Coordinates of N, CA and C in Angstrom, one line a residue:
X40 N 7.0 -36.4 68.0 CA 6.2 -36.8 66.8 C 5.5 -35.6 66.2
X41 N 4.8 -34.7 67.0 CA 4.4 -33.3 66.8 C 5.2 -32.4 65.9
X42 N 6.0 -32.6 66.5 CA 7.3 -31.2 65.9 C 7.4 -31.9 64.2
X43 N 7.8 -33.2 64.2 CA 8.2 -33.7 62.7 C 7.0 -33.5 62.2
X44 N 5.6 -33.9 62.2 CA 4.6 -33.5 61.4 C 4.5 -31.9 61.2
X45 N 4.5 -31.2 62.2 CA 4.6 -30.0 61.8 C 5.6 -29.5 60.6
X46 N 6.8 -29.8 61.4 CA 8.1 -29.9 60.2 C 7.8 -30.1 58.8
X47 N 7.2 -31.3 58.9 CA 6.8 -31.7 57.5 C 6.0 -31.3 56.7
X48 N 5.0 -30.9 57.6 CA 3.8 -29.9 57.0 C 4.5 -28.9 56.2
X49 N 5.2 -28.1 57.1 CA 5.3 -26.8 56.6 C 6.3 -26.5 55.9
X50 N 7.3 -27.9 55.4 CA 8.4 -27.7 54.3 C 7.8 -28.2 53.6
X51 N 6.1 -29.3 53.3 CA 5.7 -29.5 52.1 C 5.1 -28.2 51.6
X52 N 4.1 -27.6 52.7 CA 3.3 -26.4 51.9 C 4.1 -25.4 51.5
X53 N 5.4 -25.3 51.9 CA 6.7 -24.2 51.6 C 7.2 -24.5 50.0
X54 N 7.2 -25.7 49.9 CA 7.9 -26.5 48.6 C 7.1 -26.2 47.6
X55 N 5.4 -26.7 47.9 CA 4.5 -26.7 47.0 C 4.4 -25.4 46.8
X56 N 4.1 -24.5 47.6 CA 4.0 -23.0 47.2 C 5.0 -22.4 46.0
X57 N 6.4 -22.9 46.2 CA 7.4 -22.3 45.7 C 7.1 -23.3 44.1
X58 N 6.5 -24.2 44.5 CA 6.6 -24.6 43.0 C 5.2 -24.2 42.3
X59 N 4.0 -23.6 43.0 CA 3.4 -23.1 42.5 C 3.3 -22.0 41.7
X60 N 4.5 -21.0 42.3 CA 4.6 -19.4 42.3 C 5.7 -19.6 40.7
X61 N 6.3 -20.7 41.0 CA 7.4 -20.9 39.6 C 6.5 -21.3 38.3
X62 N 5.6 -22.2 38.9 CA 4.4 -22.6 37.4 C 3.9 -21.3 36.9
X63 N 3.4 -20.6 37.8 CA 2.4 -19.3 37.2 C 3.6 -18.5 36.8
X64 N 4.4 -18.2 37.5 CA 5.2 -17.9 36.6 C 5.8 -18.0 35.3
X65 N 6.0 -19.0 35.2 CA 6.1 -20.0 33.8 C 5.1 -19.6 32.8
X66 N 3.9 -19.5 33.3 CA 2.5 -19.7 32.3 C 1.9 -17.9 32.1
X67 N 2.6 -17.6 32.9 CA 1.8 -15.7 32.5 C 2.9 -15.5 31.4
X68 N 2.1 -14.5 30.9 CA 3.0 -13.7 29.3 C 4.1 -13.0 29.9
X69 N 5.1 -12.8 29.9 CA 6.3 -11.5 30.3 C 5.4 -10.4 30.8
X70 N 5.2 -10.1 29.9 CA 4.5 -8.5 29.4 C 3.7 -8.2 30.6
X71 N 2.9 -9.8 31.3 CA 2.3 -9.0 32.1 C 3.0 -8.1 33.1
X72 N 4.1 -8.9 33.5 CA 5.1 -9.1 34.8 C 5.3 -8.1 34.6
X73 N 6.0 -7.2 32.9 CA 7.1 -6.2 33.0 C 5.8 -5.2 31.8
X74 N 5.3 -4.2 32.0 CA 4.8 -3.5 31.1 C 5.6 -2.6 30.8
X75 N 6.0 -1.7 29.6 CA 6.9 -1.3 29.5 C 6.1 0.6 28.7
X76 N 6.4 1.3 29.7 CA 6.6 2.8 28.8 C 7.2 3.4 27.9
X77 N 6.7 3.4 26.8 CA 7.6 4.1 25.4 C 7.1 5.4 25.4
X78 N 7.7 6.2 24.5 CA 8.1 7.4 24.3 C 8.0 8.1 23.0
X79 N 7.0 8.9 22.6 CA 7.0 9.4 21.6 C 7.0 10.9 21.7
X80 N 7.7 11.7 20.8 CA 7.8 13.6 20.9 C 7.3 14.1 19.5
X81 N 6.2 14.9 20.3 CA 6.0 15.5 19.4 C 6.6 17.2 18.6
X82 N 7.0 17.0 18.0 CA 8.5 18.2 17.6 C 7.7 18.9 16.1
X83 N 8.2 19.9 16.2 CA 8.3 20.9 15.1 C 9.0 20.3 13.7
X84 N 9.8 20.0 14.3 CA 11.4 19.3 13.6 C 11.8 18.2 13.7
X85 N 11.7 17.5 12.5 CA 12.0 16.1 12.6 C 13.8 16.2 13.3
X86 N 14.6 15.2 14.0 CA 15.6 15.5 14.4 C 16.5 14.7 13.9
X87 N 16.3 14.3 12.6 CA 16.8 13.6 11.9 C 17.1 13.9 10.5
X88 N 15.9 14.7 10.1 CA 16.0 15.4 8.7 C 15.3 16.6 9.0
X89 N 15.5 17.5 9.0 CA 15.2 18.9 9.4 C 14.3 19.6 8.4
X90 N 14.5 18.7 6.9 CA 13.2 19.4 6.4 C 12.1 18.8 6.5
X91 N 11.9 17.9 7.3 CA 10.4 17.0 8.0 C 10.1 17.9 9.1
X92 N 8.5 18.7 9.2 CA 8.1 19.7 10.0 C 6.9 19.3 10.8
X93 N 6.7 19.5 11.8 CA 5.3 19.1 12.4 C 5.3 17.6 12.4
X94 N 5.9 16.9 13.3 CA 6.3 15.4 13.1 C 6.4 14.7 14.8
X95 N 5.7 13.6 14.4 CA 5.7 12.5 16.0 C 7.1 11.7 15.6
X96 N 7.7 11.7 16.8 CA 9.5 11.3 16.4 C 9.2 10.0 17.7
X97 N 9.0 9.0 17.2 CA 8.8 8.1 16.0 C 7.4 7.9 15.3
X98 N 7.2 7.9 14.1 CA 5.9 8.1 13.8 C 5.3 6.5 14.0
X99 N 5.8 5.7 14.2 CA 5.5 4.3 13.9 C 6.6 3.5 15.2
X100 N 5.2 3.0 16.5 CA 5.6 2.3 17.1 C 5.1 0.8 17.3
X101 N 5.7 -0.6 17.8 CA 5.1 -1.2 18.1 C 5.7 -2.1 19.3
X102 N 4.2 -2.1 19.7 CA 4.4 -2.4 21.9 C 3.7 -3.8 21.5
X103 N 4.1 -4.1 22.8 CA 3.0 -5.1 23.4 C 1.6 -4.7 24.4
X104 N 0.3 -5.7 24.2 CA -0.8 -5.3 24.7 C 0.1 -5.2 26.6
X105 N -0.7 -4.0 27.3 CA -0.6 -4.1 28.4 C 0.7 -2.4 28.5
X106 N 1.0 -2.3 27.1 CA 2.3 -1.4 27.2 C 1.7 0.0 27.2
X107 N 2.4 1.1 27.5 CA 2.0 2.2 27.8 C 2.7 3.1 26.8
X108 N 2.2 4.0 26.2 CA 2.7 5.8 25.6 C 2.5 6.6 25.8
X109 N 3.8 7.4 26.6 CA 4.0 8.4 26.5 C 4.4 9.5 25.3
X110 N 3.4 10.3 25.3 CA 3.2 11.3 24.0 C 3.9 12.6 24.9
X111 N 5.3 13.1 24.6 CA 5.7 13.9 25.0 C 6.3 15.5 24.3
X112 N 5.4 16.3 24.5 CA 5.2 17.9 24.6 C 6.7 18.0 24.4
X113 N 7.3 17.8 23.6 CA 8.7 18.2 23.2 C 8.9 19.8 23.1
X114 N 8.2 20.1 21.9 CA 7.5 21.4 21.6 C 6.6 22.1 21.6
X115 N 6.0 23.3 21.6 CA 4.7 23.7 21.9 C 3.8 23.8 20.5
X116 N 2.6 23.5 21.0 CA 1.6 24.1 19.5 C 1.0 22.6 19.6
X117 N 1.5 21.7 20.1 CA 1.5 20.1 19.8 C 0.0 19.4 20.3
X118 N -0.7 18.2 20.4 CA -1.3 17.5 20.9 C -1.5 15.8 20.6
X119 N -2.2 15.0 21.2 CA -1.8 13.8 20.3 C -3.4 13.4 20.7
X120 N -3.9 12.4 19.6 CA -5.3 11.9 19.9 C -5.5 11.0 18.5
X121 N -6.5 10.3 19.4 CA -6.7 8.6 18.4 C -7.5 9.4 17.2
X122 N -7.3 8.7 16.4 CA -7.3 9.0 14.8 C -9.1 8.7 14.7
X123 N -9.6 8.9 14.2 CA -10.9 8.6 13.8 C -11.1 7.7 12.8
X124 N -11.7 6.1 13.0 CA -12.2 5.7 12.2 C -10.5 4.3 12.3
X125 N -10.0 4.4 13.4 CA -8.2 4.1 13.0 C -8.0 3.6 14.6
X126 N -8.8 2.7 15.3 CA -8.7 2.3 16.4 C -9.7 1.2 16.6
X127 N -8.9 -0.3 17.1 CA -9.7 -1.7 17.2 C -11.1 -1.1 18.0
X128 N -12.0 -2.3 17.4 CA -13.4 -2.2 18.2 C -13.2 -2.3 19.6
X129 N -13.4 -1.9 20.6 CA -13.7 -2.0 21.8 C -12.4 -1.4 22.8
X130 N -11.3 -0.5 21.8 CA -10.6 0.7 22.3 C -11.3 1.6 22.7
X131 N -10.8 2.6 23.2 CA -10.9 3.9 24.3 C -9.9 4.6 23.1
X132 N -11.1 5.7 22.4 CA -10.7 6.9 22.1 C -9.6 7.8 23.3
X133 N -8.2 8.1 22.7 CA -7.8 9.1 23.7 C -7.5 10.8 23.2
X134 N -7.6 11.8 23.8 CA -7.0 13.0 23.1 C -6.8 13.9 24.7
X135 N -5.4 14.2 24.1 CA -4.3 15.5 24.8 C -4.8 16.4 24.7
X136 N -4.6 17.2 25.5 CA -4.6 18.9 25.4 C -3.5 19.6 24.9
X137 N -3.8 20.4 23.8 CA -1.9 21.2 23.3 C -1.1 21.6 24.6
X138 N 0.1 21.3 24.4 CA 1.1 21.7 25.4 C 1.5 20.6 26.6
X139 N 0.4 19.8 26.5 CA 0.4 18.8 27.5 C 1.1 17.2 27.1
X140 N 1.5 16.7 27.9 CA 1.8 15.1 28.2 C 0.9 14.4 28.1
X141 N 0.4 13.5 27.6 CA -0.7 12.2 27.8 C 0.6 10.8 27.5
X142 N 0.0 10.0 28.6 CA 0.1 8.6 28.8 C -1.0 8.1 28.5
X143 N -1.2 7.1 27.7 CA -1.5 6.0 27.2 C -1.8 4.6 27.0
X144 N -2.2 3.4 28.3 CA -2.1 2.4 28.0 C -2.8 1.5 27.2
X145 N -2.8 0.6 26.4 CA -2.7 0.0 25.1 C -3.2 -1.4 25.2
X146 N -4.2 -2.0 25.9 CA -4.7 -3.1 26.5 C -5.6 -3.9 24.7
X147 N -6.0 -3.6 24.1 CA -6.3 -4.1 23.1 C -5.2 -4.1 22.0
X148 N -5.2 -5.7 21.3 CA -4.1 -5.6 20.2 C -4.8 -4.9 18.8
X149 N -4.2 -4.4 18.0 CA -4.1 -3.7 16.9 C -3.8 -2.6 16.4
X150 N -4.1 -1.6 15.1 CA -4.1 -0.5 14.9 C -4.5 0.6 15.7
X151 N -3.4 1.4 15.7 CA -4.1 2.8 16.4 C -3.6 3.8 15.7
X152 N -4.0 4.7 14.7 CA -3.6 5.9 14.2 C -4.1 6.8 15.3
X153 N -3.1 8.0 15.0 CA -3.0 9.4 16.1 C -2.4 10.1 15.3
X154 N -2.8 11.3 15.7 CA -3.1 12.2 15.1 C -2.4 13.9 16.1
X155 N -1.9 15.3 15.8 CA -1.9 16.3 15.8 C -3.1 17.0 15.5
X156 N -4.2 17.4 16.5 CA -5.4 18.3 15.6 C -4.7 19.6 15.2
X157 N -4.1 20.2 15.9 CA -3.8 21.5 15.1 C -3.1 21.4 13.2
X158 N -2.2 20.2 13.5 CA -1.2 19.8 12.3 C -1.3 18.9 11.6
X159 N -2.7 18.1 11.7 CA -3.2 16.7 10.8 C -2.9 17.4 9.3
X160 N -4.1 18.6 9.0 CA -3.7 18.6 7.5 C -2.6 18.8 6.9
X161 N -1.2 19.1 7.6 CA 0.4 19.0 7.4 C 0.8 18.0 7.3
X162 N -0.1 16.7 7.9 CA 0.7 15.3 7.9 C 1.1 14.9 9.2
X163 N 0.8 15.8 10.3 CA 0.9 15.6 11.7 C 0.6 14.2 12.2
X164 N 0.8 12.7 11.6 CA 0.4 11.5 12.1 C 1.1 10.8 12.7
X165 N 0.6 9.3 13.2 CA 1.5 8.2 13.5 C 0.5 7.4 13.7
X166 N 1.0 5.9 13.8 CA 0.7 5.0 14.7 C 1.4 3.8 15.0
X167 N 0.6 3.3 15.4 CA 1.0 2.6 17.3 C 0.5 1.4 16.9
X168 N 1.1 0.1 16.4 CA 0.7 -1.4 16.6 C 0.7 -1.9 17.6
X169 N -0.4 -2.4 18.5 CA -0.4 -3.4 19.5 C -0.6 -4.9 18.9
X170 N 0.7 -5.5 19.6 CA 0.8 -6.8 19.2 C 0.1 -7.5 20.2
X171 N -0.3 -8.8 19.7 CA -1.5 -9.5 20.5 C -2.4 -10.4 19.9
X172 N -3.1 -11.3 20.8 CA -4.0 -12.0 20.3 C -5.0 -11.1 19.3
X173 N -5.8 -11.3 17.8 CA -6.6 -10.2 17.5 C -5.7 -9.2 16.9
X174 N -4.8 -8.8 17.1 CA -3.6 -8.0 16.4 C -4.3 -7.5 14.9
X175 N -4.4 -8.4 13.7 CA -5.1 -8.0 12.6 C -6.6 -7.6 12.0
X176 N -7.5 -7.9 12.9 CA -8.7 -7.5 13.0 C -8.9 -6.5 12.5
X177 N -8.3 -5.3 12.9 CA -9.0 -3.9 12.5 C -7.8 -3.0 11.5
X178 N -6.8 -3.9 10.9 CA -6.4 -3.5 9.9 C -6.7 -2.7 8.8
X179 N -7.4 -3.6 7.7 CA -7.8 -3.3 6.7 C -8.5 -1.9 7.1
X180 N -9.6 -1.8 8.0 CA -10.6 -0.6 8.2 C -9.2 0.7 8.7
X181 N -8.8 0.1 9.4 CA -7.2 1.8 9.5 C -6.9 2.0 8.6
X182 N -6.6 1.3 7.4 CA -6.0 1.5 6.1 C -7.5 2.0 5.3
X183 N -8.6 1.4 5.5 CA -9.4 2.1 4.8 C -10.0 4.1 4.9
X184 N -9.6 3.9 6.3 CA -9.9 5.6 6.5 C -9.5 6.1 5.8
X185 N -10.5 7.7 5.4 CA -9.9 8.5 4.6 C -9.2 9.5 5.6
X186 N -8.4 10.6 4.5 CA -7.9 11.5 5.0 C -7.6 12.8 4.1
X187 N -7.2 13.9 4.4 CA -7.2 14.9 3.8 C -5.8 15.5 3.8
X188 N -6.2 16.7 2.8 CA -4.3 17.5 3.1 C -3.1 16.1 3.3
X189 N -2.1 16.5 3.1 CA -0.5 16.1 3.6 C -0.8 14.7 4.0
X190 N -1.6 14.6 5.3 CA -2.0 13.7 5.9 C -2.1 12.2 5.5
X191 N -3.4 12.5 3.8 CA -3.5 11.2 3.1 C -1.9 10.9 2.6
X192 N -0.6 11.3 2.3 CA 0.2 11.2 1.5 C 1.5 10.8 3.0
X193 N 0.9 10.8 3.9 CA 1.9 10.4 5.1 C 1.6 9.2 5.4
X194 N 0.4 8.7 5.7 CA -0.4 8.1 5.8 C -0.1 6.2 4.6
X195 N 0.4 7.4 3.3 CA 0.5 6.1 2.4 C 1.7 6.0 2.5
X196 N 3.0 6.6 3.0 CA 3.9 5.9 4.0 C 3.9 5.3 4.5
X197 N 3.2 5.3 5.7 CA 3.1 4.9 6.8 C 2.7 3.3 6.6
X198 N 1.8 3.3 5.7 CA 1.2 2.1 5.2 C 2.3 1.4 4.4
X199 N 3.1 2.0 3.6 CA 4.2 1.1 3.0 C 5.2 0.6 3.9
X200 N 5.5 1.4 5.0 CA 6.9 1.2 5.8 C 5.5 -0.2 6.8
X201 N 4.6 0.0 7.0 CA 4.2 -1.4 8.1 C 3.9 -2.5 7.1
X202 N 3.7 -2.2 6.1 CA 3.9 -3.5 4.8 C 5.5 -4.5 4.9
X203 N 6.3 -3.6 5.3 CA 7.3 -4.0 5.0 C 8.3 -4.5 6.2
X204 N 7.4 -4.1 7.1 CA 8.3 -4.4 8.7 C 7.1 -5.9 9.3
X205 N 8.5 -6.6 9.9 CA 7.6 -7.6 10.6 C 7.8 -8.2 11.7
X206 N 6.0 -7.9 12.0 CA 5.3 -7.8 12.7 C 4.9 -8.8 14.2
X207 N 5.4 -10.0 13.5 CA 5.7 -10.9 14.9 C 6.2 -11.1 15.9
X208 N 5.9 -11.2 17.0 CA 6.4 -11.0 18.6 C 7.9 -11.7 18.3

C-alpha cells in the first residue's frame, strides 16, 4: 500500500510539474527564452553603393526588447554611441571607444539613434527600434532632435524609410 501511494505521489507531482513547466512556457514571450544578437558594421564604405562613405551597414535595425547589438569595428577610425536627446526615458546612454566592439542590450522598447562621434557631421548615423510594450512613447522627441552637417539630411531619411516600414511584431 506504501509503494502505490508513493507511486502515485510521485507520478502526480512528476505530471503536475511537467504541466506546469509547459504553462509557463506557454505564457513567457519567446524573446525571453531566445534573445537574439544582431550585428551592425561600422565601414568607411557602404558595401552596397560605394559612393555612401562613413556608414553603419545597416543603418536601421529592429529587435525585440531583451535583444542585443553588436556594433562591429569593421574598419578603423569608427565608434558607436547613443545619440543625444534620441533614447526612451529610463535607457542607459551607451558609447564605444574608436577601434573597438561594443555590445549592446536593448531592455527598453523604443527609439535609439547612434551615432559615429568622429563622423556624425558626415552623416555617420543610425538607429535601432526596440519593439515592445511603450514602443512609441519617445518617438516624436527622436524625430524632434536637432542635428547638424550631413547628419540632419540622413537623419530625414531615416525618418522617411521608418514612416514607411511596419513596425509590428
Amino acid at each position: 500500500m506504501e509503494d502505490d501511494l508513493t507511486r502515485f505521489i510521485t507520478r502526480r507531482t512528476a505530471l503536475l510539474s511537467a504541466a506546469a513547466t509547459a504553462s509557463l512556457a506557454l505564457t513567457l514571450p519567446g524573446r525571453v527564452l531566445a534573445a537574439t544578437t544582431h550585428d551592425i558594421q561600422m565601414l568607411n564604405k557602404h558595401p552596397e553603393d560605394r559612393k555612401l562613405r562613413q556608414v553603419f551597414f545597416p543603418r536601421i535595425s529592429v529587435i525585440e526588447a531583451g535583444d542585443s547589438v553588436r556594433f562591429l569595428a569593421t574598419d578603423k577610425g569608427h565608434n558607436a554611441q547613443s545619440a543625444d536627446d534620441m533614447i526612451p526615458e529610463g535607457a542607459e546612454p551607451f558609447r564605444g571607444r574608436i577601434n573597438e566592439e561594443i555590445e549592446v542590450t536593448f531592455d527598453t522598447p523604443g527609439f535609439y539613434g547612434f551615432q559615429c562621434q568622429p563622423h556624425y557631421a558626415v552623416g555617420m548615423v543610425g538607429l535601432i527600434v526596440v519593439r515592445g510594450e511603450g514602443m512609441m512613447d519617445n518617438l516624436e522627441a527622436a524625430k524632434a532632435a536637432r542635428h547638424r552637417g550631413k547628419a540632419r539630411a540622413v537623419w530625414g531619411d531615416i525618418w522617411a524609410e521608418v514612416d514607411g516600414m511596419d513596425l509590428s511584431a
